[in-house]
PDB file of C-alpha atoms in Angstrom:
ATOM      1  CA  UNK A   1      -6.326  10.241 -13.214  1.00  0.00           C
ATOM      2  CA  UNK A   2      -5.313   9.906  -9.185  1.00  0.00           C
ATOM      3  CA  UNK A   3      -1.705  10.385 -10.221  1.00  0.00           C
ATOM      4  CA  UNK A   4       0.546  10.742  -7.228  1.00  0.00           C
ATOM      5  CA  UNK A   5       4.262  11.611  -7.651  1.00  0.00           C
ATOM      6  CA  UNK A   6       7.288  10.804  -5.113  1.00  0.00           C
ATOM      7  CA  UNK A   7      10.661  13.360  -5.216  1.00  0.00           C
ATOM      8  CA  UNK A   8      13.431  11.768  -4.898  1.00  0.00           C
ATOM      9  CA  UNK A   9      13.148   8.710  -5.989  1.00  0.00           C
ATOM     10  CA  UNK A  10      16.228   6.924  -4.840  1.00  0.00           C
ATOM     11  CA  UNK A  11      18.421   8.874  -2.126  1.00  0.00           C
ATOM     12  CA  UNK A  12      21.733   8.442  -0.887  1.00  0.00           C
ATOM     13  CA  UNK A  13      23.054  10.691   2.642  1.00  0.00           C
ATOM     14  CA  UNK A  14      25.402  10.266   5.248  1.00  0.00           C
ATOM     15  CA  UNK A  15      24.286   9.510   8.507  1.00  0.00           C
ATOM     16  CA  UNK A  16      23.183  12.006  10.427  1.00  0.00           C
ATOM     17  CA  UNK A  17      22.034  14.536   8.011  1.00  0.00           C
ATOM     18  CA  UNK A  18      18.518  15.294   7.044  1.00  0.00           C
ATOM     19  CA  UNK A  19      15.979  13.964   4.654  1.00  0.00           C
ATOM     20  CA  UNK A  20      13.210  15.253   2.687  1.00  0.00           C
ATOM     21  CA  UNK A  21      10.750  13.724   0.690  1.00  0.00           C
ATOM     22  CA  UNK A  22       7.537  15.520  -1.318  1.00  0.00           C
ATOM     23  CA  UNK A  23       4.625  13.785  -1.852  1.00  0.00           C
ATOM     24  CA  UNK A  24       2.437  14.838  -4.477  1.00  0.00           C
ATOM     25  CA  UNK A  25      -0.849  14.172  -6.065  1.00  0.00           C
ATOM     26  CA  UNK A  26      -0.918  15.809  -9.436  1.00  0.00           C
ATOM     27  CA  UNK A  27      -4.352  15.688 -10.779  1.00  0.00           C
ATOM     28  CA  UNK A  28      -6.485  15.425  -7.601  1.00  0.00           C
ATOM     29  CA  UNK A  29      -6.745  16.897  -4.219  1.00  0.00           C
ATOM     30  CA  UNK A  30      -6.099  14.954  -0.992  1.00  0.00           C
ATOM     31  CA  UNK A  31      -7.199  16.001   1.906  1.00  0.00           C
ATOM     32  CA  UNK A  32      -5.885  12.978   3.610  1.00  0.00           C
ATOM     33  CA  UNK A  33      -2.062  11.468   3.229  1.00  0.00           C
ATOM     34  CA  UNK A  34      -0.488   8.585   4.019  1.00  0.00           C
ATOM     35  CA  UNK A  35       3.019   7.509   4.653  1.00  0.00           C
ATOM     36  CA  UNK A  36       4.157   3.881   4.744  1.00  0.00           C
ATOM     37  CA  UNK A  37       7.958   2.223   5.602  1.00  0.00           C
ATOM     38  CA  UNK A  38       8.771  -1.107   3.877  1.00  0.00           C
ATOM     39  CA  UNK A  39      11.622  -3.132   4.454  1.00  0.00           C
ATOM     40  CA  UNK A  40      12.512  -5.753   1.876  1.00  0.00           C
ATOM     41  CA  UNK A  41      10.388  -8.771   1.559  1.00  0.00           C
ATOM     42  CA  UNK A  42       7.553  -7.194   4.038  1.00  0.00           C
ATOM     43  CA  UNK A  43       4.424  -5.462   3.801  1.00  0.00           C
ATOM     44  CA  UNK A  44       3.730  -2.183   4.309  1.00  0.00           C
ATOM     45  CA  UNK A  45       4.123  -0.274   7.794  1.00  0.00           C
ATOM     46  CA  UNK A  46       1.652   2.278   8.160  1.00  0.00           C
ATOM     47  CA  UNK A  47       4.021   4.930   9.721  1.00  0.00           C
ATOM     48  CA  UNK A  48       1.523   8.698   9.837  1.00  0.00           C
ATOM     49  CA  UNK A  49      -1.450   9.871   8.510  1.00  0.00           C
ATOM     50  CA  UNK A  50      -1.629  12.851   7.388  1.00  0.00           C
ATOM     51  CA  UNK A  51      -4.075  15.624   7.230  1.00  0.00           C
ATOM     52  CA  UNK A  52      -4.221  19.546   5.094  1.00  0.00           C
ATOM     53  CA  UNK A  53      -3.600  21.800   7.620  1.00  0.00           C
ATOM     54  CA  UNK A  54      -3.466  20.143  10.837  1.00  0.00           C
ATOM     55  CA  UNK A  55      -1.027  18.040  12.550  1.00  0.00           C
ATOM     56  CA  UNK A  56       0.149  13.992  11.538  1.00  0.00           C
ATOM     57  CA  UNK A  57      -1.307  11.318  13.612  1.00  0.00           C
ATOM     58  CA  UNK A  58       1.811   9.147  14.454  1.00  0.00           C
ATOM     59  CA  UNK A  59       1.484   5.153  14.654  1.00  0.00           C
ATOM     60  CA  UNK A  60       2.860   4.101  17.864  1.00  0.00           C
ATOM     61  CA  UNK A  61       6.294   3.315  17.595  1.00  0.00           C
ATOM     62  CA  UNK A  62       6.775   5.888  15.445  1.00  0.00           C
ATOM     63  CA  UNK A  63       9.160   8.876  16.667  1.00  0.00           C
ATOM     64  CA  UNK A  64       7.203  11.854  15.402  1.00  0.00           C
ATOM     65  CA  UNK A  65      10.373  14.167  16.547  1.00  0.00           C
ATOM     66  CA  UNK A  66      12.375  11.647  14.207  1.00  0.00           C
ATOM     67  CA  UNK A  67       9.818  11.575  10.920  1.00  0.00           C
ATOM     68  CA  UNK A  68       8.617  15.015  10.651  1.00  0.00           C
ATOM     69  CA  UNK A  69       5.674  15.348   8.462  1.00  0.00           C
ATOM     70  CA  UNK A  70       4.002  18.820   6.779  1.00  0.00           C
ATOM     71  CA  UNK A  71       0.479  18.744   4.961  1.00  0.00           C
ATOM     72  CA  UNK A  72       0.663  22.441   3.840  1.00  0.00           C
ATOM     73  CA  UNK A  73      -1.583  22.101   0.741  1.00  0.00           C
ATOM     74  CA  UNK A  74      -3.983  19.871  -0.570  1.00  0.00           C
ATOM     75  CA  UNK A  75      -1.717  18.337  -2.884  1.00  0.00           C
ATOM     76  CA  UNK A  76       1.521  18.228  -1.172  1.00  0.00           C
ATOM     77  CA  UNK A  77       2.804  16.509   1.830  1.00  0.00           C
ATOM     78  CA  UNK A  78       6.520  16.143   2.983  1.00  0.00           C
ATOM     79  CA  UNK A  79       8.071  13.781   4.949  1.00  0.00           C
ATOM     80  CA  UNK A  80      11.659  14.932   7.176  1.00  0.00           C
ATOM     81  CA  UNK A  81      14.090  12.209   7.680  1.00  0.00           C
ATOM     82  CA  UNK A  82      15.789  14.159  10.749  1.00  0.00           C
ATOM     83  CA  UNK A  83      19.608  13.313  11.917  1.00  0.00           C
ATOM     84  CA  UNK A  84      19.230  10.147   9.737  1.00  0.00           C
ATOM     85  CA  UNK A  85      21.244   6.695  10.704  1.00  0.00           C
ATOM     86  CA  UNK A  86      21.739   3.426   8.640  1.00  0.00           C
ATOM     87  CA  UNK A  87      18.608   2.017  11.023  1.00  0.00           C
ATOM     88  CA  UNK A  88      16.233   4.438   8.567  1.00  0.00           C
ATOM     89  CA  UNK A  89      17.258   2.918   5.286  1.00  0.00           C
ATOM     90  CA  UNK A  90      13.916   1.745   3.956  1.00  0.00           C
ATOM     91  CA  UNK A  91      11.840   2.330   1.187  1.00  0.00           C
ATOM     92  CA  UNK A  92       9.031   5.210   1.742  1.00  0.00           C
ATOM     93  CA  UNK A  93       6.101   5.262   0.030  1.00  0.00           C
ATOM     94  CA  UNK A  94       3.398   7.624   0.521  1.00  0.00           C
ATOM     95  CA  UNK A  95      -0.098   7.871  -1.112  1.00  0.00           C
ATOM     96  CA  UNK A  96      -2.839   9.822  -1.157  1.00  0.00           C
ATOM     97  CA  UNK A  97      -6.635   9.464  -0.447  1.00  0.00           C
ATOM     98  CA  UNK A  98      -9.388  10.948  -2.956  1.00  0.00           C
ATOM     99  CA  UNK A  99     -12.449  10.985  -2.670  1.00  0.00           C
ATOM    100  CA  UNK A 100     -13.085  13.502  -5.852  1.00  0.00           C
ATOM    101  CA  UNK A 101     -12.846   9.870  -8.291  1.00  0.00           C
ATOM    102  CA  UNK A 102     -15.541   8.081  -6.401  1.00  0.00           C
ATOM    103  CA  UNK A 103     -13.682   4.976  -5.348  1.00  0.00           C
ATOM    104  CA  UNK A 104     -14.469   6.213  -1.734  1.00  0.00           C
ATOM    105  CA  UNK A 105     -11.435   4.918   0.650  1.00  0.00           C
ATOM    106  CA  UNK A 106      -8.825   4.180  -2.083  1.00  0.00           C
ATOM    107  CA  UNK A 107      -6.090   4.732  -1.727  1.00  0.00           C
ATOM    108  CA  UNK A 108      -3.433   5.917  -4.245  1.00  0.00           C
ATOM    109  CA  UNK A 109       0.519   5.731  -4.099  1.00  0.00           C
ATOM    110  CA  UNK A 110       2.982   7.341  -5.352  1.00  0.00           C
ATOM    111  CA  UNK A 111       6.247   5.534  -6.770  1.00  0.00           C
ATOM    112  CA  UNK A 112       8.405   5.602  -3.375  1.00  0.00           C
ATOM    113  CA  UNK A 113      12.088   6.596  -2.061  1.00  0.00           C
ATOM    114  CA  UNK A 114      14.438   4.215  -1.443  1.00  0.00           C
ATOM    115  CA  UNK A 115      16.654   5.954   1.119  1.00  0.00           C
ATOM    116  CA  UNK A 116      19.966   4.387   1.812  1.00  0.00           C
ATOM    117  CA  UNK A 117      22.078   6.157   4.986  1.00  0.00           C
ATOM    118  CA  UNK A 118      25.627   5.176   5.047  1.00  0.00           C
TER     119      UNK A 118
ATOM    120  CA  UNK B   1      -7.008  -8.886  17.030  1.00  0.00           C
ATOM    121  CA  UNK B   2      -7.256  -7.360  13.578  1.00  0.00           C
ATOM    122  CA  UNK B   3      -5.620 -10.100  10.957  1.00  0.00           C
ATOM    123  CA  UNK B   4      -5.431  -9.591   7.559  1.00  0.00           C
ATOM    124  CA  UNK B   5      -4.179 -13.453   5.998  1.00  0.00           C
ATOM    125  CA  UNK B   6      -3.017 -14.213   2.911  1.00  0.00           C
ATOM    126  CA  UNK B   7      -2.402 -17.292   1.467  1.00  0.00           C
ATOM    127  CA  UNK B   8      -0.220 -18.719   0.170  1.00  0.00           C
ATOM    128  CA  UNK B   9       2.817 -16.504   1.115  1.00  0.00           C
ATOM    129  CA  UNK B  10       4.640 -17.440  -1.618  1.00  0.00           C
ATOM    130  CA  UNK B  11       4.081 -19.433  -5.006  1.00  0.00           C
ATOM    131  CA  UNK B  12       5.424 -20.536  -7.998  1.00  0.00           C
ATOM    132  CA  UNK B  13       3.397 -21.921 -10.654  1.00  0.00           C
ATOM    133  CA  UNK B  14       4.368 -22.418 -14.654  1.00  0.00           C
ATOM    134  CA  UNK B  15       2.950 -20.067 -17.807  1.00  0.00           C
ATOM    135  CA  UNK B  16      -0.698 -21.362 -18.591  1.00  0.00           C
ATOM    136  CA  UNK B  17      -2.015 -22.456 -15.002  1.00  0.00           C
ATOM    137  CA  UNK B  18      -4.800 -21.475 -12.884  1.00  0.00           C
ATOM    138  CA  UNK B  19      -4.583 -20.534  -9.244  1.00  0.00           C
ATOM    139  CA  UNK B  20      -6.222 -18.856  -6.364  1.00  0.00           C
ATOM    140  CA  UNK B  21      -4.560 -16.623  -3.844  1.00  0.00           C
ATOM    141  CA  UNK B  22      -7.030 -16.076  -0.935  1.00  0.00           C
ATOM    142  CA  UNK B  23      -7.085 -13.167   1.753  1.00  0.00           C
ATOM    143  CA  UNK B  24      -9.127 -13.803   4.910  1.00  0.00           C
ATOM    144  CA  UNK B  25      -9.613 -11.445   7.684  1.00  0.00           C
ATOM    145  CA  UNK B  26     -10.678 -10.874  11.235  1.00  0.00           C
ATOM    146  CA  UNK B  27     -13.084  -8.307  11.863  1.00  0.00           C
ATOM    147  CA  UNK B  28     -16.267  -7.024   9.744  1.00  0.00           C
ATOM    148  CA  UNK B  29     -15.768  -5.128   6.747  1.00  0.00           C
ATOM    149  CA  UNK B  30     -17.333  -4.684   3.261  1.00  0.00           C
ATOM    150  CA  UNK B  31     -14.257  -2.877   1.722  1.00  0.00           C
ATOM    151  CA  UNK B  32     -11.126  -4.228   0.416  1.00  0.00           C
ATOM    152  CA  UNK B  33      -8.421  -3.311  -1.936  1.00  0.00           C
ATOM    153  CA  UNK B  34      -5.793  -5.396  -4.070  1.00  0.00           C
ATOM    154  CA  UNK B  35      -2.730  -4.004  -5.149  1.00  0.00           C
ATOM    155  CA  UNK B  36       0.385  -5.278  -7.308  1.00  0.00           C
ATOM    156  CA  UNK B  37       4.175  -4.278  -6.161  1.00  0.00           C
ATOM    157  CA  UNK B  38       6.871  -5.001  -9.056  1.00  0.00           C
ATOM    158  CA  UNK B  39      10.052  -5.629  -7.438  1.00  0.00           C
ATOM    159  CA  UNK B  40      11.765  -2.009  -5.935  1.00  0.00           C
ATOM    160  CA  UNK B  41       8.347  -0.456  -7.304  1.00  0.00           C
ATOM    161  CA  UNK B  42       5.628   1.080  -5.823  1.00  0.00           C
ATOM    162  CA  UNK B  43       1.902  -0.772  -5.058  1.00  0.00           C
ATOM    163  CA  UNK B  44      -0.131  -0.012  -8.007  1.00  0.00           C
ATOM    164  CA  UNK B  45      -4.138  -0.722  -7.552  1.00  0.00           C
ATOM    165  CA  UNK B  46      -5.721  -3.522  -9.403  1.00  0.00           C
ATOM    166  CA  UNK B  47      -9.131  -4.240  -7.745  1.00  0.00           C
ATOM    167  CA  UNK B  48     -11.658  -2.164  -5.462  1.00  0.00           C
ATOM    168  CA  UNK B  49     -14.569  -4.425  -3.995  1.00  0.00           C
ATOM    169  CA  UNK B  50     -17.086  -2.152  -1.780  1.00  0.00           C
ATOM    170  CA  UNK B  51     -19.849  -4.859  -1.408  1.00  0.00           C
ATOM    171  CA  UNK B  52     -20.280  -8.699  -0.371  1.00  0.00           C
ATOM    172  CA  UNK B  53     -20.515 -10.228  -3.742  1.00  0.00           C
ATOM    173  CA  UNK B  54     -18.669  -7.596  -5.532  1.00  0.00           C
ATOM    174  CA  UNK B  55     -16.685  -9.612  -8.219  1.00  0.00           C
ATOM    175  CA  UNK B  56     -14.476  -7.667 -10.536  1.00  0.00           C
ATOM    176  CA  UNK B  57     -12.068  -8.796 -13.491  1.00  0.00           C
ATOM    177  CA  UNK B  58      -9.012  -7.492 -15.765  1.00  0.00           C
ATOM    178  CA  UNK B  59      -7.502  -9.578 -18.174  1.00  0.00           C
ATOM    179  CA  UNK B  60      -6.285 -12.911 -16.325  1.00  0.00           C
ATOM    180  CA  UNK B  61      -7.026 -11.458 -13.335  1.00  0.00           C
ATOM    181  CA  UNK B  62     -10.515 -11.353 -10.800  1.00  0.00           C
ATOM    182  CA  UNK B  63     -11.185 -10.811  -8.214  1.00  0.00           C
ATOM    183  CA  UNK B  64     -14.150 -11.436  -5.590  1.00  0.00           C
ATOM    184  CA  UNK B  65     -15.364 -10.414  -1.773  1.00  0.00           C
ATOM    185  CA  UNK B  66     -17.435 -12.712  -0.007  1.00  0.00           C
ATOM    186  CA  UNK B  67     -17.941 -10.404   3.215  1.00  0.00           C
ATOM    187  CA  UNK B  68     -19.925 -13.024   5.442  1.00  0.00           C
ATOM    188  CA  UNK B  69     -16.789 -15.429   5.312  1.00  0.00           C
ATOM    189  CA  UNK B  70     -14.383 -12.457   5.351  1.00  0.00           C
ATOM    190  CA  UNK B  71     -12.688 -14.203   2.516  1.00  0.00           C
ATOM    191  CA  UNK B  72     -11.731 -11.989  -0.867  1.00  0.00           C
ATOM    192  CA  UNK B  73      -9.891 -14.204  -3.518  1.00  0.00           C
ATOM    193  CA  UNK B  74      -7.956 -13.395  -6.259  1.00  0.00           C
ATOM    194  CA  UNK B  75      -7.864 -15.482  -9.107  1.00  0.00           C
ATOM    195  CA  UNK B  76      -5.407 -16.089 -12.186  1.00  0.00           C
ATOM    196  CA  UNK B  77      -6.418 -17.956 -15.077  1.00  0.00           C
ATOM    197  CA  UNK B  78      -4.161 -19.315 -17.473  1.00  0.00           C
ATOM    198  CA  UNK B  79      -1.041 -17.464 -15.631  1.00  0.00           C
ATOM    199  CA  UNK B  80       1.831 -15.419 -18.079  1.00  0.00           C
ATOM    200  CA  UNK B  81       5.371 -14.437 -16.620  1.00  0.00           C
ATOM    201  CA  UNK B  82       4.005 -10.597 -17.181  1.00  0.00           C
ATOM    202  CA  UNK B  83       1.904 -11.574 -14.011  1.00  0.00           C
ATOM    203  CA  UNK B  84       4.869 -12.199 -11.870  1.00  0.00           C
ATOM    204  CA  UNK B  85       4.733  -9.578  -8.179  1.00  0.00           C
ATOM    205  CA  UNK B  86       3.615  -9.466  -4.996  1.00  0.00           C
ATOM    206  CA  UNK B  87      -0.404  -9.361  -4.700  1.00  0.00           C
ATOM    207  CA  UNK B  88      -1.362  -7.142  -1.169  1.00  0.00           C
ATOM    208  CA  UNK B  89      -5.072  -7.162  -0.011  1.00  0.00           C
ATOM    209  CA  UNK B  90      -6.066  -4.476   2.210  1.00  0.00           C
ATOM    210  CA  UNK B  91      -9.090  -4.413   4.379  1.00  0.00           C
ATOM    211  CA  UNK B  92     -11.036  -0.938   4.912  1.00  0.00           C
ATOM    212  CA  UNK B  93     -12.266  -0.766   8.701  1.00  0.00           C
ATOM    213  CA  UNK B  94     -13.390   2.550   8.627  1.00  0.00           C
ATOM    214  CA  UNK B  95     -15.820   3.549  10.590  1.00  0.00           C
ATOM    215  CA  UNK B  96     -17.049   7.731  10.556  1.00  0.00           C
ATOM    216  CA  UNK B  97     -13.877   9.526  10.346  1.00  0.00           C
ATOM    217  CA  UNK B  98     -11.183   6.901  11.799  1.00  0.00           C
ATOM    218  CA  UNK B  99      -9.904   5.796   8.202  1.00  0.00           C
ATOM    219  CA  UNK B 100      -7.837   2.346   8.833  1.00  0.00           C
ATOM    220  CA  UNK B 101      -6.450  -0.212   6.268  1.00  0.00           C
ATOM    221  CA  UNK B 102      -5.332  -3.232   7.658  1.00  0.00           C
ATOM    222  CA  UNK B 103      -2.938  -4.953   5.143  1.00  0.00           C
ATOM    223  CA  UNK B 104      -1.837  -8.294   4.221  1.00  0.00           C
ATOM    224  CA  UNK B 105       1.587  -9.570   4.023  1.00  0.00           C
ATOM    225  CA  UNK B 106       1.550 -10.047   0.558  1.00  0.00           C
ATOM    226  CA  UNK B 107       1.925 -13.236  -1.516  1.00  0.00           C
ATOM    227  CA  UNK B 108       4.836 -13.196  -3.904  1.00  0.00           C
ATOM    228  CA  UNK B 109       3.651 -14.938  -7.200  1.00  0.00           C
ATOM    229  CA  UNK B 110       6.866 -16.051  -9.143  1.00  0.00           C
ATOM    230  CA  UNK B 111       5.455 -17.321 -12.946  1.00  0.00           C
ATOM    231  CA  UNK B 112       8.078 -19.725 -15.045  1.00  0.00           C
ATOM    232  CA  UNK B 113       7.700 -19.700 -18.883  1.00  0.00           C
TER     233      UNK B 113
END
């Protein structure tokens, strides 16, 4: 159980288009979503958190105008890349918190994107 | 400040070895996670320890939470390449409804045959 899937997995776009990337758990629901930025060799950077049905809270530093993020169900969260540039190649991860398996504040993750903007 | 510390950052050991990667932190907490991340893969979750004492194992791996030091170790025993990643610790400082992990920087493990 507390399967979460990533779509796509690996995505390639020229600079200045837009991104998305779903966020799914498959066999749980998650009222609370998470999405991290890692660059290589570095640990994870806690970018939103995300809520069903109400609005992302935004670590500082983070351009909410530039990472748009939707909660519209309890099992699927997206994540916008807008007007991309080579500065937002990173890998994405996002995971998802359930309380329905007991383990309280766990969190799960889902495989990540690598997104790579030429 | 909140810290999350591992140590070491980075270590190389041979097949068959025993070794302890440690994870101290700053602030009071009786939650914390350990994860594995396989190179260009995702964190997968190896260990959750919700008490002081907590002690947990799987396979060569356990792990333990002593939440008066604000130390959690992980420990390998008798080390096999398959072991080879990077080990996170993340601290839960929750409190009511502000849900915050504070994470580690990770300690790349690199196992020779």
């Amino acid at each position: 159980g507390a399967v979460v899937s990533q779509h796509p997995s690996w995505v390639i776009c020229k600079s200045g288009t837009s991104v998305k990337i779903e966020c799914r758990s498959l066999d749980f629901q998650a009222t609370t979503m998470f999405w991290y930025r890692q660059f290589p060799k570095q640990s994870l950077m806690l970018m939103a958190t995300s809520n069903e049905g109400s609005k992302a809270t935004y670590e500082q530093g983070v351009e909410k105008d530039k990472f748009l993020i939707n909660h519209a169900s309890l099992t699927l969260s997206t994540l916008t890349v807008t007007s991309a540039h080579p500065e937002d190649s990173s890998f994405y991860i996002c995971s998802a918190r359930a309380f329905e398996v007991g383990t309280y504040n766990e969190q799960f993750f889902g495989p990540g994107t690598r997104l790579t903007v030429l | 400040e909140l810290k999350v510390e591992q140590n070491p950052l980075f270590l190389s050991m041979q097949e068959g070895k025993n070794y302890t990667i440690y994870c101290n932190y700053s602030t009071t907490s009786d939650r914390l996670y350990w994860y594995r991340q396989d190179p260009g893969k995702s964190l997968e979750s190896l260990f959750v320890l919700l008490s002081n004492g907590a002690v947990k194992q799987e396979g060569r791996l356990m792990a333990s939470l002593d939440t008066k030091a604000r130390l959690s170790t992980l420990h390998i025993t008798a080390a096999v390449h398959d072991l080879s990643a990077t080990y996170f610790c993340a601290v839960d400082i929750s409190m009511d409804s502000n849900y915050q992990l504070i994470w580690g920087a990770g300690t790349k493990l690199i196992i020779k045959p």
